[in-house]
Short mmCIF file of C-alpha atoms in Angstrom, two decimals:
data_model
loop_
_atom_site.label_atom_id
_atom_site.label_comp_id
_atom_site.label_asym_id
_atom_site.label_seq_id
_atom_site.Cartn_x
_atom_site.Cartn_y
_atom_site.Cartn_z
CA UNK U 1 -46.37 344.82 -113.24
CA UNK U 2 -43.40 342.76 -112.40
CA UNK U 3 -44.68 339.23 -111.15
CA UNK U 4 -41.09 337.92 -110.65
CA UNK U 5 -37.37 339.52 -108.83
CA UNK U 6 -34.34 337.28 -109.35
CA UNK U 7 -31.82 337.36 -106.54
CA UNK U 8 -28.73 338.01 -107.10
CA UNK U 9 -28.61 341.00 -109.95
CA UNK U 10 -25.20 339.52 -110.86
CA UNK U 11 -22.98 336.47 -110.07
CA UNK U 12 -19.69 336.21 -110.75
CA UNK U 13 -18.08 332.57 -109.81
CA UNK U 14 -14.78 330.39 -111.42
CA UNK U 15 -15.50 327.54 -114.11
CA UNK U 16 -16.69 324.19 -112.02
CA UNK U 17 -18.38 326.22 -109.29
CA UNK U 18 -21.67 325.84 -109.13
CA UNK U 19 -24.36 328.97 -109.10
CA UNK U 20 -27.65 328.90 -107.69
CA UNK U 21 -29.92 331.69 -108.82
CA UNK U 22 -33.46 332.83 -106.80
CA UNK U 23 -36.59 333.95 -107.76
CA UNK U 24 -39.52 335.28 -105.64
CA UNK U 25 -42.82 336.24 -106.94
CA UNK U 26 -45.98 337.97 -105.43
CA UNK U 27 -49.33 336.26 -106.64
CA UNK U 28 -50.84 332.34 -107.02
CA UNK U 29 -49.08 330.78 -109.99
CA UNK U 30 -49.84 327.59 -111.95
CA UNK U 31 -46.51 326.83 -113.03
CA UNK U 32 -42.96 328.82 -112.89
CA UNK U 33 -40.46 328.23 -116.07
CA UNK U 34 -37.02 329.78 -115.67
CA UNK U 35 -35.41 330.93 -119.57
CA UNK U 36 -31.87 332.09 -120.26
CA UNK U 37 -30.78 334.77 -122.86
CA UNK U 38 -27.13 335.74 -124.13
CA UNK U 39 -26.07 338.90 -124.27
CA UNK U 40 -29.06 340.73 -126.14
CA UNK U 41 -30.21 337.51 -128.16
CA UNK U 42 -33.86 336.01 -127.63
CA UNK U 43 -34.57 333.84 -124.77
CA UNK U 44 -34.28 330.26 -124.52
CA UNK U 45 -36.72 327.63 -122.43
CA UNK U 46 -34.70 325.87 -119.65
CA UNK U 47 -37.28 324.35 -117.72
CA UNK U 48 -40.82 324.19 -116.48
CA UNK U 49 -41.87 323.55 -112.61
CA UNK U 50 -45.90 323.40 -111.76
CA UNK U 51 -47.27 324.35 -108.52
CA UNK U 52 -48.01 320.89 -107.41
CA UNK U 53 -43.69 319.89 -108.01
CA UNK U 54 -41.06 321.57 -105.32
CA UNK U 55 -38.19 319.87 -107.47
CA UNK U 56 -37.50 319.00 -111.39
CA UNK U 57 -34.01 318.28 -112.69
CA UNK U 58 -32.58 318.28 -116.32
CA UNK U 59 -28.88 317.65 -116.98
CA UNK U 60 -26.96 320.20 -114.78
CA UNK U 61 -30.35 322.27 -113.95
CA UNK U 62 -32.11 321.78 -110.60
CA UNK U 63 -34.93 323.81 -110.30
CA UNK U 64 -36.90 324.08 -106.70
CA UNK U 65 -40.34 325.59 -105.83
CA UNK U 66 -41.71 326.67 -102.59
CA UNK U 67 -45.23 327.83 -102.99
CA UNK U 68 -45.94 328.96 -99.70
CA UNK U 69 -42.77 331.08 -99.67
CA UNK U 70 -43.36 331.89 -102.97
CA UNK U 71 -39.89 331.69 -104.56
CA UNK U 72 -38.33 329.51 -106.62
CA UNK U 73 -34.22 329.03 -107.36
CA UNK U 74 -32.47 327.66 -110.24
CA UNK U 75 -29.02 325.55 -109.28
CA UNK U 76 -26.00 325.11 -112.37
CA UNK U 77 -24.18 322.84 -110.81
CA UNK U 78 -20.94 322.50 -112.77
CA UNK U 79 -20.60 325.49 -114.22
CA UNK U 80 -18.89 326.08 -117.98
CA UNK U 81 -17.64 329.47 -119.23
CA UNK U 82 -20.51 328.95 -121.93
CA UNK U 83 -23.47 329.66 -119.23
CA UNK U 84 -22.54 332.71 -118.55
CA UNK U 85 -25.95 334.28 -119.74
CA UNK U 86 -28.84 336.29 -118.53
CA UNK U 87 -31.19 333.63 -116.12
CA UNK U 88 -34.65 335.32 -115.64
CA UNK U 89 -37.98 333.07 -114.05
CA UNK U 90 -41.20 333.90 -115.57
CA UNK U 91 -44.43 333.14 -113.53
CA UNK U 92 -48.61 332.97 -115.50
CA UNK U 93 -49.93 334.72 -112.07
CA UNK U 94 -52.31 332.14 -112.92
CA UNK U 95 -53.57 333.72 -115.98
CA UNK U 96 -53.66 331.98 -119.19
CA UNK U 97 -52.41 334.93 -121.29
CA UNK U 98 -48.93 335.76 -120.59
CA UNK U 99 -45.73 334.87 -118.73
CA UNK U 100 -44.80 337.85 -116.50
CA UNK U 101 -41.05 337.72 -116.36
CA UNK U 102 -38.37 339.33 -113.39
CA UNK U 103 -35.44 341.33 -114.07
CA UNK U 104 -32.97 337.99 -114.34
CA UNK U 105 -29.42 337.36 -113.15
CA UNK U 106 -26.72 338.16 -114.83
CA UNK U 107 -24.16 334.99 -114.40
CA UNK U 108 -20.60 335.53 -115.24
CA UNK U 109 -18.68 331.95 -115.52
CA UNK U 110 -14.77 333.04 -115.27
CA UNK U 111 -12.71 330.02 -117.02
CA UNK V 1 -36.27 324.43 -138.39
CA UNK V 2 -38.90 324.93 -135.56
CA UNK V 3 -38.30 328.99 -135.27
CA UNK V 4 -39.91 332.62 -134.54
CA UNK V 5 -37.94 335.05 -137.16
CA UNK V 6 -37.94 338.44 -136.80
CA UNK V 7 -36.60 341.07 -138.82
CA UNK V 8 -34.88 343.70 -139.13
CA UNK V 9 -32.22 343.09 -136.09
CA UNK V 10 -31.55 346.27 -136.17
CA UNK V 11 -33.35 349.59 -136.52
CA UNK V 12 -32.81 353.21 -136.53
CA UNK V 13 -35.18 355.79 -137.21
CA UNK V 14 -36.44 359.36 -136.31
CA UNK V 15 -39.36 360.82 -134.38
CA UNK V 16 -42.49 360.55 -135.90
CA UNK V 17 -41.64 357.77 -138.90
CA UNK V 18 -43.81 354.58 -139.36
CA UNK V 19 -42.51 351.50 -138.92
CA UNK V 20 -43.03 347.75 -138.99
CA UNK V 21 -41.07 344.85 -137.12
CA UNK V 22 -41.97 341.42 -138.70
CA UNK V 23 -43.19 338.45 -136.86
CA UNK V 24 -43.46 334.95 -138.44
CA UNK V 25 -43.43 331.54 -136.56
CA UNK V 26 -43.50 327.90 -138.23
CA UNK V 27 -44.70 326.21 -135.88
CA UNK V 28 -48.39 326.51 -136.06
CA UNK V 29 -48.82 327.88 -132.41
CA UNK V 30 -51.81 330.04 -131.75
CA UNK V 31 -50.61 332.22 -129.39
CA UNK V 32 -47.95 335.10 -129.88
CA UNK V 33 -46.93 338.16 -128.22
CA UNK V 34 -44.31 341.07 -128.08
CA UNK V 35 -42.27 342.02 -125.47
CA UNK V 36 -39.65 345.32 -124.88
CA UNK V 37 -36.51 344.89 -122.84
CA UNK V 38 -35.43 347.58 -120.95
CA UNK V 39 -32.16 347.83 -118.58
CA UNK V 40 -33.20 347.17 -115.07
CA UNK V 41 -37.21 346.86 -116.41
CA UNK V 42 -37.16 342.97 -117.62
CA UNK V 43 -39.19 342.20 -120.19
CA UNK V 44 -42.60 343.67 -120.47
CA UNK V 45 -45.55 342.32 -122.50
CA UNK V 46 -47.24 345.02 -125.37
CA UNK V 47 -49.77 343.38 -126.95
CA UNK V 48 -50.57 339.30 -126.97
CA UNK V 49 -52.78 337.45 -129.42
CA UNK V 50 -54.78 333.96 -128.32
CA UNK V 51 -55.26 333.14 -132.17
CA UNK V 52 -55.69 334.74 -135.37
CA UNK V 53 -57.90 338.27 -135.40
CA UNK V 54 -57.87 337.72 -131.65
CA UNK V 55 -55.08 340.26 -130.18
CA UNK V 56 -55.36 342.04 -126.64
CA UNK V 57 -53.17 344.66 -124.61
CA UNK V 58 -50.50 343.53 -122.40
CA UNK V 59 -48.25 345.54 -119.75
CA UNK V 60 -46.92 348.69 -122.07
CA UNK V 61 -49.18 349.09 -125.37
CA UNK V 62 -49.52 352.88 -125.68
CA UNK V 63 -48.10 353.35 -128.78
CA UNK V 64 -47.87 349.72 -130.32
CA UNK V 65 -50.39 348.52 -132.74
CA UNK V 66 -50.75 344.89 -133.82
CA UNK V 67 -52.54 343.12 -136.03
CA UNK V 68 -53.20 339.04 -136.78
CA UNK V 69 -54.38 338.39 -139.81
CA UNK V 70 -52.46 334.85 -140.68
CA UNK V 71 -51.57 332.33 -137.64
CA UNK V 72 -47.95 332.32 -138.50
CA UNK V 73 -47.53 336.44 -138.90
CA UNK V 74 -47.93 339.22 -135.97
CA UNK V 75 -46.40 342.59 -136.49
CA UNK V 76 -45.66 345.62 -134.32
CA UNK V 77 -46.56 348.30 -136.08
CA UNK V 78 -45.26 352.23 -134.28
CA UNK V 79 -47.18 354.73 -136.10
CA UNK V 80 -45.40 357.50 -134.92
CA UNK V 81 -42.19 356.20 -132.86
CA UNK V 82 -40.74 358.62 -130.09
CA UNK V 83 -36.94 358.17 -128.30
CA UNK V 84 -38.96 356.29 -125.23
CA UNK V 85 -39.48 353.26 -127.57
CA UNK V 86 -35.79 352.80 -128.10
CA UNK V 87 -35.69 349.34 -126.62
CA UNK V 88 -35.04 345.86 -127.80
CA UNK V 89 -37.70 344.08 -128.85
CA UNK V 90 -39.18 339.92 -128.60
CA UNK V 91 -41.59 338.42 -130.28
CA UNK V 92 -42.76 334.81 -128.79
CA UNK V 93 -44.65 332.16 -129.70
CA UNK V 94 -45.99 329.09 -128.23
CA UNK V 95 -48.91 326.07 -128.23
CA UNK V 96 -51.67 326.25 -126.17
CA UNK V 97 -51.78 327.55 -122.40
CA UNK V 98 -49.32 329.12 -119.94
CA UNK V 99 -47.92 325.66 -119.12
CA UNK V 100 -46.15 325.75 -123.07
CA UNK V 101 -42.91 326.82 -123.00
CA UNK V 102 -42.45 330.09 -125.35
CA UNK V 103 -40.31 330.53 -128.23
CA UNK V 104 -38.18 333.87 -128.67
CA UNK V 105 -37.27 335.43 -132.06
CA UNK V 106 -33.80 336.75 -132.04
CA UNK V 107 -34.73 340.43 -131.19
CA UNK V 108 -34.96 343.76 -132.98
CA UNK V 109 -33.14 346.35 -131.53
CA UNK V 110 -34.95 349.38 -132.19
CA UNK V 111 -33.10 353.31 -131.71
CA UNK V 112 -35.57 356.09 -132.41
CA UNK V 113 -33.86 359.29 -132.44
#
């Protein structure tokens, strides 16, 4: 069952720009961790938000969570031709066995 | 190197002919899993295992078998593979609960024809 749907599909935006990336999900969560793949290689940790945060930074990544909306969105501010990448948010549904991941955004970074 | 390896990269096989994709991680974590990646599908969990000879079904497992014998090794094992399991193909690792980040192996990207 898909727990998470990233908003938009794909972004397209010039070199400096920045992109901001949503996420909505459907049940309780614990926590909400947002990854990043390049084309076809494995996924890559970015960052981790729990319930009880609506707002975690690292470097160029700000990450926002709205429980009672349940969404969360992931801003690049600054963009470089190297994030163009896959961006997909992966929610626990507040199990403890798995990370239930959405379909991701596909971010294009034009230099 | 902290890493998950997986091998092969690439596969191609026919209908009906077992196979094995390798698993390893060195990074003593007790939980791994495999995923498929599918256009427009995400990723969806097959089978997960909490520690070794522990392993339980995820999202998609018709199909998939798995076994955990060693903490560091977890194979997929497709007795009989049919074209719906072309896909690509994660393994993940990671320490303790849902609030661990996980750690991807590079992917196997699996044809069955």
């Amino acid at each position: 069952s898909q727990q998470g749907e990233e908003d938009p599909q794909a972004l397209s935006i010039q070199e400096g720009e920045n992109a901001t990336m949503n996420c909505s999900y459907k049940t309780s969560i614990n926590n909400l961790q947002w990854y990043r793949q390049n084309s076809g290689r494995g996924l890559v940790h970015l960052i981790l938000i729990r319930s009880n945060e609506r707002e975690k930074h690292s470097g160029r990544l700000r990450v926002t969570l709205d429980t009672s909306k349940k969404s969360s969105s992931l801003l690049i501010t600054a963009s470089r031709a190297a994030d163009t990448a896959s961006y997909f948010c992966a929610t626990d549904g507040g199990a403890t066995n798995k990370l239930i991941f959405g379909t991701g955004t596909l971010l294009a970074v034009q230099p | 190197e902290a890493q998950v390896t997986q091998n092969p990269r690439y596969l191609i096989t026919v209908t009906g002919k077992k196979l094995t994709v390798t698993c390893s991680q060195n990074m003593n974590h007790e939980y791994m899993s495999w995923y498929r990646q599918d256009p427009g599908l995400g990723l969806r969990q097959i089978y997960y295992s909490m520690n070794v000879e522990v392993t339980d079904k995820g999202d998609v497992p018709e199909g998939y078998k798995v076994s955990r014998k060693e903490k560091r090794n977890f194979p997929l094992i497709l007795e009989s593979p049919s074209p719906n399991q072309t896909s690509l193909y994660f393994c993940a690792s990671r320490f303790g609960g849902t609030n661990e980040k996980l750690f991807f192996g590079s992917g196997t990207q699996l044809s069955v024809l």
